[in-house]
Amino acid sequence: MKAITVEPKKPGTARLDEVPEPDPRDGSVLVQAIAVGVCGTDAEIVEGKYGWAPPGKTRLVLGHESLGRVVDPGPRGPLQEGDLVVGIVRRPDPVPCPNCAVGEWDMCRNGQYTERGIKEIDGFMSERWRIEPEYAMKVEPSLGLLGVLLEPTTVVTKAWEQVVTVGQRAFWEPQTVLVTGAGPIGLLAALIGAQRGMDVHVLDRVESGPKPQLVRDLGATYHTGAIADVGFEPDVIIECTGVGQVIKDAIRGIGAGGVVCLTGVGTGGSTIGPAVADVAAAVVLKNNVVVGSVNANKRHWYKAGQVLARADHAWLEKLVTRREAPEQFDQALQREADDIKVVVQFGEA
Ligand SMILES: [Zn+2]
């Protein structure tokens, strides 16, 4: 069968490959691929900056934002032939650490977790894949292709849970949220904010393309420019850019008692600006919390399914801005101006 594979840490090695059928040891559920979303992590792996092949192999099957249809549900579990499913990405570390031991693999403490399509387990960019029944999440059938948005939705579902959990330390009824960055993660974070009945604001650099209208369609307000100019002090900021200046501005712009949740991963940037102690003093004097959030455990996958099921499907459809055939996977990895979520499509939903 065909699969998109890469030799991790070696740039320019990604290709559409011929690989053996999925190994039954990968799981008793056999799935026909429909689509796989592409994100910054995939681009980093293809550029040779990230990723690990499975033990004993040199190449890794790429892809972690999956959607497929069950061909063979196997002998156990609740799945049926024809079900739409998405594969959970991370597996607990083998030690396991205390968090992995209780099913919180998203909070793994020793870093020995594995991840499909990223770290030591083949991903989902293959015509067929196998998965353990307990790691296959059934998707609401009416979502169809939009089920491919489940994985990025789990990331923001966890982020929101972190914000709400942290907020319980004191009396706190957050009304306003500012989301920085209107990519797929930011827009899905804004969707959840709207579903929570909050006054939602989204800040991004672009002034044209689909993002401003997508934000307005949520009943939210779109901003460009600096956080200092949004005109209010947010109760919650969900930071989705990973850009140093935006992070600094977020920490300085958050309202008293507010929570800044960092979900973006960046590097470098300018070291010019307010000194660390000055930023910290603002955090102290306003009782702020800055919390980092990555990945998701099964509870977040379940909740993310509910978020997508009750979202306006026509709105979700506008997030998938481009579909490329597996033969054109290199084009899928190229970022174009109006891209939000690009998917590699293997079949019809
Ligand atoms: Zn662990």
Coordinates of C-alpha atoms and ligand atoms in Angstrom, one line a residue:
M1 CA 0.0 0.0 0.0
K2 CA 1.0 3.6 -0.4
A3 CA 2.2 5.7 2.6
I4 CA 4.0 9.0 3.1
T5 CA 7.2 8.2 4.9
V6 CA 10.2 10.2 6.0
E7 CA 13.6 9.5 7.5
P8 CA 13.5 11.6 10.7
K9 CA 16.2 14.2 11.3
K10 CA 17.2 14.1 7.5
P11 CA 15.7 16.9 5.5
G12 CA 14.3 16.2 2.0
T13 CA 13.7 12.5 2.6
A14 CA 9.9 12.5 2.6
R15 CA 8.3 10.5 -0.2
L16 CA 5.2 8.6 -1.3
D17 CA 6.4 5.1 -0.5
E18 CA 5.2 1.5 -1.1
V19 CA 5.0 -0.1 2.4
P20 CA 3.7 -3.4 3.7
E21 CA 0.1 -3.7 4.9
P22 CA -0.3 -2.5 8.6
D23 CA 1.1 -4.9 11.2
P24 CA -1.6 -6.7 13.2
R25 CA 0.5 -6.0 16.3
D26 CA -0.4 -2.3 15.8
G27 CA -3.9 -3.1 16.8
S28 CA -6.9 -5.3 16.1
V29 CA -8.9 -2.6 14.3
L30 CA -8.2 -2.1 10.6
V31 CA -9.1 1.3 9.2
Q32 CA -9.2 2.6 5.6
A33 CA -7.7 6.1 5.6
I34 CA -10.0 9.1 4.6
A35 CA -7.9 12.1 5.4
V36 CA -4.9 13.3 7.5
G37 CA -4.5 16.9 8.5
V38 CA -1.1 18.6 8.2
C39 CA 0.3 20.8 10.9
G40 CA 3.5 22.6 11.8
T41 CA 4.9 19.5 13.5
D42 CA 4.7 17.5 10.2
A43 CA 6.5 20.4 8.4
E44 CA 9.2 20.3 11.1
I45 CA 9.6 16.5 10.7
V46 CA 9.9 16.8 6.9
E47 CA 12.5 19.6 7.4
G48 CA 14.6 17.2 9.5
K49 CA 14.1 19.1 12.7
Y50 CA 12.0 16.6 14.7
G51 CA 10.7 13.1 14.7
W52 CA 11.9 9.5 15.6
A53 CA 11.5 6.3 13.5
P54 CA 10.1 3.2 15.2
P55 CA 12.8 1.1 16.9
G56 CA 14.7 -0.9 14.4
K57 CA 13.5 1.1 11.4
T58 CA 14.9 4.1 9.6
R59 CA 11.7 5.5 8.2
L60 CA 8.6 6.8 9.9
V61 CA 5.1 6.9 8.4
L62 CA 4.0 10.6 8.8
G63 CA 0.7 12.0 10.0
H64 CA -1.1 12.3 13.4
E65 CA -4.4 14.2 12.6
S66 CA -6.3 11.2 11.3
L67 CA -9.7 10.2 10.0
G68 CA -10.7 6.8 8.6
R69 CA -13.4 4.3 8.2
V70 CA -13.4 0.9 10.1
V71 CA -12.9 -2.0 7.6
D72 CA -12.5 -4.6 10.3
P73 CA -13.4 -3.8 13.9
G74 CA -11.6 -6.9 15.2
P75 CA -12.7 -9.4 17.9
R76 CA -13.2 -7.0 20.8
G77 CA -14.5 -3.5 21.5
P78 CA -17.6 -1.5 20.6
L79 CA -16.6 -0.5 17.0
Q80 CA -18.5 -1.6 13.9
E81 CA -17.5 -1.9 10.3
G82 CA -18.2 1.5 8.6
D83 CA -17.7 3.6 11.7
L84 CA -15.7 6.8 11.3
V85 CA -12.8 6.8 13.7
V86 CA -9.8 9.0 14.6
G87 CA -6.7 7.5 16.2
I88 CA -5.4 8.9 19.5
V89 CA -1.8 10.1 19.0
R90 CA 0.1 9.5 22.2
R91 CA 0.8 6.3 24.1
P92 CA 1.8 6.2 27.7
D93 CA 5.5 5.6 28.6
P94 CA 6.4 2.0 29.4
V95 CA 7.8 2.8 32.9
P96 CA 5.1 4.2 33.5
C97 CA 5.4 7.6 35.3
P98 CA 2.6 8.4 37.8
N99 CA 0.6 10.4 35.3
C100 CA 0.8 7.8 32.5
A101 CA -0.1 5.2 35.1
V102 CA -3.4 6.9 35.7
G103 CA -4.2 7.6 32.0
E104 CA -2.8 11.2 31.9
W105 CA -0.3 10.5 29.2
D106 CA -0.6 14.1 28.1
M107 CA 1.0 15.1 31.4
C108 CA 3.9 12.5 31.0
R109 CA 6.7 13.4 33.3
N110 CA 9.6 11.3 31.9
G111 CA 9.3 12.1 28.2
Q112 CA 9.4 8.4 27.3
Y113 CA 5.9 8.5 25.8
T114 CA 5.5 7.6 22.1
E115 CA 3.4 9.3 19.4
R116 CA 2.0 8.1 16.2
G117 CA 3.5 9.8 13.2
I118 CA 5.9 11.7 15.4
K119 CA 7.8 9.6 17.9
E120 CA 8.6 5.9 17.4
I121 CA 5.2 4.7 16.1
D122 CA 4.1 4.9 12.5
G123 CA 1.5 7.6 11.8
F124 CA -1.7 7.6 9.8
M125 CA -0.6 8.9 6.3
S126 CA -1.1 5.4 4.7
E127 CA -3.9 3.9 2.7
R128 CA -4.8 1.6 5.7
W129 CA -3.8 1.7 9.3
R130 CA -4.4 -0.4 12.4
I131 CA -5.1 0.8 15.9
E132 CA -5.9 -0.7 19.4
P133 CA -9.7 -0.4 20.0
E134 CA -9.1 1.6 23.2
Y135 CA -7.2 4.3 21.2
A136 CA -9.8 4.5 18.3
M137 CA -12.2 7.4 18.9
K138 CA -15.6 7.1 17.1
V139 CA -16.6 10.3 15.4
E140 CA -20.2 11.6 15.0
P141 CA -21.1 10.3 11.5
S142 CA -22.7 13.7 10.4
L143 CA -19.2 15.3 10.7
G144 CA -17.9 13.3 7.7
L145 CA -14.5 14.7 6.6
L146 CA -14.7 17.3 9.4
G147 CA -13.7 14.5 11.8
V148 CA -10.2 15.2 10.7
L149 CA -10.4 18.3 13.0
L150 CA -10.8 16.2 16.1
E151 CA -7.0 16.0 16.9
P152 CA -6.4 19.8 16.9
T153 CA -9.7 20.2 18.8
T154 CA -8.3 17.9 21.6
V155 CA -5.4 20.3 22.1
V156 CA -7.7 23.3 22.8
T157 CA -10.1 21.2 24.8
K158 CA -7.3 20.4 27.1
A159 CA -6.1 24.0 27.2
W160 CA -9.6 25.2 28.2
E161 CA -9.8 22.5 30.9
Q162 CA -6.4 23.8 32.3
V163 CA -7.7 27.4 32.3
V164 CA -10.9 26.4 34.1
T165 CA -9.1 24.2 36.6
V166 CA -6.5 26.8 37.4
G167 CA -9.3 29.4 37.8
Q168 CA -10.9 27.3 40.7
R169 CA -8.1 28.6 43.1
A170 CA -10.3 31.7 43.8
F171 CA -13.7 33.1 43.1
W172 CA -13.6 33.7 39.3
E173 CA -16.3 34.1 36.7
P174 CA -14.4 34.8 33.5
Q175 CA -16.3 36.8 30.9
T176 CA -13.8 37.7 28.2
V177 CA -11.2 35.6 26.3
L178 CA -8.6 36.8 23.9
V179 CA -7.2 34.2 21.5
T180 CA -3.9 35.2 19.9
G181 CA -3.4 33.6 16.5
A182 CA -6.2 32.7 14.1
G183 CA -4.8 29.4 12.8
P184 CA -6.7 26.1 13.3
I185 CA -5.8 25.9 17.0
G186 CA -6.8 29.6 17.6
L187 CA -10.1 29.3 15.7
L188 CA -11.0 26.1 17.5
A189 CA -10.1 27.7 20.9
A190 CA -12.4 30.6 19.9
L191 CA -15.1 28.1 19.0
I192 CA -14.9 26.6 22.5
G193 CA -15.0 30.1 24.1
A194 CA -18.2 30.9 22.1
Q195 CA -19.7 27.6 23.1
R196 CA -18.9 28.5 26.8
G197 CA -21.0 31.7 26.2
M198 CA -18.0 34.0 26.7
D199 CA -17.2 37.4 25.0
V200 CA -14.6 36.1 22.5
H201 CA -11.9 38.2 20.8
V202 CA -9.3 36.9 18.3
L203 CA -6.1 38.7 17.4
D204 CA -4.1 37.9 14.3
R205 CA -1.7 39.7 11.9
V206 CA -3.8 39.2 8.7
E207 CA -6.4 41.8 7.6
S208 CA -7.8 39.8 4.6
G209 CA -8.6 36.2 3.7
P210 CA -11.1 34.0 5.5
K211 CA -10.0 34.5 9.1
P212 CA -11.8 37.8 10.0
Q213 CA -15.1 36.5 8.8
L214 CA -14.7 33.1 10.5
V215 CA -14.2 34.9 13.7
R216 CA -17.2 37.2 13.2
D217 CA -19.3 34.1 12.3
L218 CA -18.7 32.9 15.9
G219 CA -20.2 36.2 17.2
A220 CA -16.6 37.1 18.2
T221 CA -14.5 40.2 17.5
Y222 CA -11.5 40.2 15.2
H223 CA -8.4 42.3 16.0
T224 CA -5.2 43.1 14.3
G225 CA -2.3 44.9 15.8
A226 CA -1.0 44.7 19.4
I227 CA -2.6 43.2 22.5
A228 CA -2.3 46.5 24.2
D229 CA -4.7 48.0 21.7
V230 CA -7.6 45.5 22.1
G231 CA -9.3 48.0 24.5
F232 CA -9.9 45.7 27.5
E233 CA -8.0 43.4 29.9
P234 CA -9.0 39.8 29.1
D235 CA -9.9 37.4 31.9
V236 CA -8.4 34.6 29.8
I237 CA -5.8 34.6 27.0
I238 CA -5.2 31.5 25.0
E239 CA -1.9 32.1 23.2
C240 CA -1.6 30.1 20.0
T241 CA 1.3 31.8 18.1
G242 CA 4.5 30.9 20.0
V243 CA 5.8 34.3 19.1
G244 CA 7.9 35.8 21.9
Q245 CA 6.6 39.4 21.6
V246 CA 3.0 38.2 21.6
I247 CA 3.6 36.0 24.7
K248 CA 5.2 38.9 26.6
D249 CA 2.3 41.2 25.6
A250 CA -0.2 38.5 26.7
I251 CA 1.4 38.3 30.2
R252 CA 1.4 42.1 30.5
G253 CA -2.1 42.5 29.1
I254 CA -4.0 39.9 31.1
G255 CA -6.5 41.2 33.6
A256 CA -6.2 40.9 37.4
G257 CA -6.7 37.2 38.5
G258 CA -6.6 36.2 34.8
V259 CA -5.0 33.1 33.3
V260 CA -2.7 33.0 30.3
C261 CA -2.6 29.6 28.6
L262 CA 0.4 29.0 26.3
T263 CA -0.2 26.5 23.5
G264 CA 2.1 27.7 20.8
V265 CA 5.7 26.4 20.5
G266 CA 8.2 28.7 19.1
T267 CA 11.9 29.5 19.3
G268 CA 14.2 32.5 19.4
G269 CA 12.9 36.0 18.7
S270 CA 14.1 39.3 20.1
T271 CA 15.5 39.6 23.7
I272 CA 14.8 43.3 23.7
G273 CA 11.8 44.4 25.7
P274 CA 10.7 44.4 29.4
A275 CA 13.0 42.6 31.8
V276 CA 11.9 39.3 33.2
A277 CA 11.6 40.7 36.7
D278 CA 9.3 43.5 35.5
V279 CA 7.1 40.9 33.7
A280 CA 7.1 38.7 36.8
A281 CA 6.1 41.7 39.0
A282 CA 3.0 42.3 36.8
V283 CA 2.1 38.6 37.3
V284 CA 2.6 38.8 41.1
L285 CA 0.7 42.0 41.6
K286 CA -2.3 40.7 39.5
N287 CA -2.4 37.1 40.8
N288 CA -2.0 35.8 37.3
V289 CA -1.3 32.3 36.2
V290 CA 0.7 31.4 33.1
V291 CA 0.1 27.8 32.3
G292 CA 1.5 25.7 29.4
S293 CA -0.6 23.0 27.8
V294 CA 0.3 20.3 25.3
N295 CA -1.3 17.2 23.9
A296 CA -4.5 15.6 25.3
N297 CA -5.7 12.5 27.1
K298 CA -8.8 10.4 26.4
R299 CA -11.1 12.6 28.4
H300 CA -10.1 15.5 26.1
W301 CA -10.6 13.4 23.0
Y302 CA -14.1 12.6 24.2
K303 CA -14.9 16.2 25.0
A304 CA -13.5 17.4 21.7
G305 CA -15.9 15.1 19.9
Q306 CA -18.7 16.8 21.7
V307 CA -17.4 20.2 20.7
L308 CA -17.3 19.3 17.0
A309 CA -20.6 17.6 17.1
R310 CA -22.4 20.7 18.4
A311 CA -20.5 23.2 16.3
D312 CA -22.0 24.6 13.1
H313 CA -20.8 22.1 10.5
A314 CA -20.8 24.8 7.8
W315 CA -18.4 26.9 9.9
L316 CA -16.1 23.9 10.5
E317 CA -16.1 23.2 6.7
K318 CA -14.5 26.6 6.1
L319 CA -11.6 25.6 8.3
V320 CA -10.5 22.9 5.8
T321 CA -9.3 25.2 3.1
R322 CA -7.4 22.8 0.9
R323 CA -7.3 19.1 0.2
E324 CA -4.4 17.5 -1.6
A325 CA -4.0 13.9 -3.0
P326 CA -1.3 11.8 -1.4
E327 CA 0.8 12.2 -4.6
Q328 CA 0.7 16.0 -3.8
F329 CA 1.7 15.7 -0.2
D330 CA 4.6 18.1 -0.7
Q331 CA 2.1 20.8 -1.8
A332 CA 0.1 20.0 1.3
L333 CA 3.1 20.9 3.4
Q334 CA 3.6 24.2 1.7
R335 CA 1.9 27.0 3.5
E336 CA -0.2 29.3 1.3
A337 CA -1.6 32.7 2.3
D338 CA -5.2 31.7 3.0
D339 CA -4.6 28.3 4.4
I340 CA -6.2 27.3 7.6
K341 CA -6.2 23.5 7.8
V342 CA -4.8 21.5 4.8
V343 CA -5.5 17.8 4.6
V344 CA -4.1 15.0 2.6
Q345 CA -7.1 13.1 1.3
F346 CA -6.9 9.3 0.8
G347 CA -10.6 8.6 0.2
E348 CA -14.2 9.9 0.5
A349 CA -15.8 10.4 3.9
Ligands
ZN1 ZN 4.7 9.1 31.5

